[in-house]
Tab-separated table of C-alpha atoms in Angstrom:
chain	number	residue	atom	x	y	z
A	235	MET	CA	26.536	52.117	43.960
A	236	LEU	CA	30.141	52.459	42.706
A	237	LYS	CA	28.877	53.868	39.402
A	238	SER	CA	26.910	56.614	41.117
A	239	PRO	CA	28.335	60.093	40.435
A	240	LEU	CA	27.236	61.213	43.898
A	241	PHE	CA	29.310	58.432	45.495
A	242	TRP	CA	32.442	59.518	43.641
A	243	LYS	CA	31.850	63.188	44.426
A	244	MET	CA	31.432	62.424	48.124
A	245	THR	CA	34.488	60.149	48.118
A	246	THR	CA	36.594	62.803	46.391
A	247	LEU	CA	35.396	65.471	48.799
A	248	PHE	CA	36.169	63.266	51.806
A	249	GLY	CA	39.638	62.500	50.430
A	250	ALA	CA	40.355	66.177	49.813
A	251	VAL	CA	39.312	67.058	53.358
A	252	LEU	CA	41.609	64.370	54.751
A	253	LEU	CA	44.511	65.628	52.641
A	254	LEU	CA	43.951	69.200	53.807
A	255	LEU	CA	43.902	68.143	57.464
A	256	ILE	CA	47.522	66.947	57.288
A	257	PRO	CA	49.111	70.414	56.849
A	258	ILE	CA	46.772	71.870	59.456
A	259	MET	CA	47.952	69.300	62.008
A	260	LEU	CA	51.600	70.002	61.128
A	261	ILE	CA	51.125	73.755	61.543
A	262	ARG	CA	49.337	73.230	64.858
A	263	GLN	CA	52.283	71.135	66.077
A	264	VAL	CA	54.726	73.929	65.157
A	265	ILE	CA	52.594	76.425	67.085
A	266	VAL	CA	52.596	74.169	70.166
A	267	GLU	CA	56.377	73.680	69.960
A	268	ARG	CA	56.983	77.425	69.702
A	269	ALA	CA	54.682	78.130	72.646
A	270	ASP	CA	56.585	75.572	74.736
A	271	TYR	CA	59.907	77.108	73.694
A	272	ARG	CA	58.645	80.581	74.584
A	273	SER	CA	57.573	79.364	78.012
A	274	ASP	CA	60.992	77.793	78.585
A	275	VAL	CA	62.759	81.010	77.556
A	276	GLU	CA	60.547	83.109	79.835
A	277	ASP	CA	61.344	80.794	82.758
A	278	ALA	CA	65.070	80.987	82.012
A	279	ILE	CA	64.970	84.791	81.896
A	280	ARG	CA	62.924	84.912	85.080
A	281	GLN	CA	65.455	82.716	86.889
A	282	SER	CA	68.438	84.721	85.640
A	283	THR	CA	67.186	88.045	87.016
A	284	SER	CA	67.785	89.220	90.557
A	285	GLY	CA	64.268	88.462	91.725
A	286	PRO	CA	62.071	90.660	93.903
A	287	GLN	CA	63.749	93.678	95.461
A	288	LYS	CA	63.209	95.096	98.938
A	289	LEU	CA	63.171	98.747	99.855
A	290	VAL	CA	65.257	99.183	102.992
A	291	GLY	CA	65.358	102.372	104.984
A	292	ARG	CA	63.164	105.280	105.779
A	293	LEU	CA	60.667	106.433	103.182
A	294	SER	CA	59.745	110.100	103.234
A	295	LEU	CA	56.799	111.439	101.312
A	296	PHE	CA	56.758	115.086	100.333
A	297	LEU	CA	53.499	116.567	99.220
C-alpha cells in the first residue's frame, strides 16, 4: 500500500490542502477582527453625537 502511486498522490494532495487552509484561516481571523473594530468605532461615533433631535415650536406648511 505504501508503494502505491495513488496513495502518495492522495497523501500529497491532502497535505497541500491542509497547508493551504492555514492562510485562509489567518485571513478570516483578520476579517473578523476588522469587523469587530469597525463595530466598536461605529458605536463610539454614535455615542459621541448629540443623539436624536426634537423639533420644538409651530410648524407651518406652505403649499
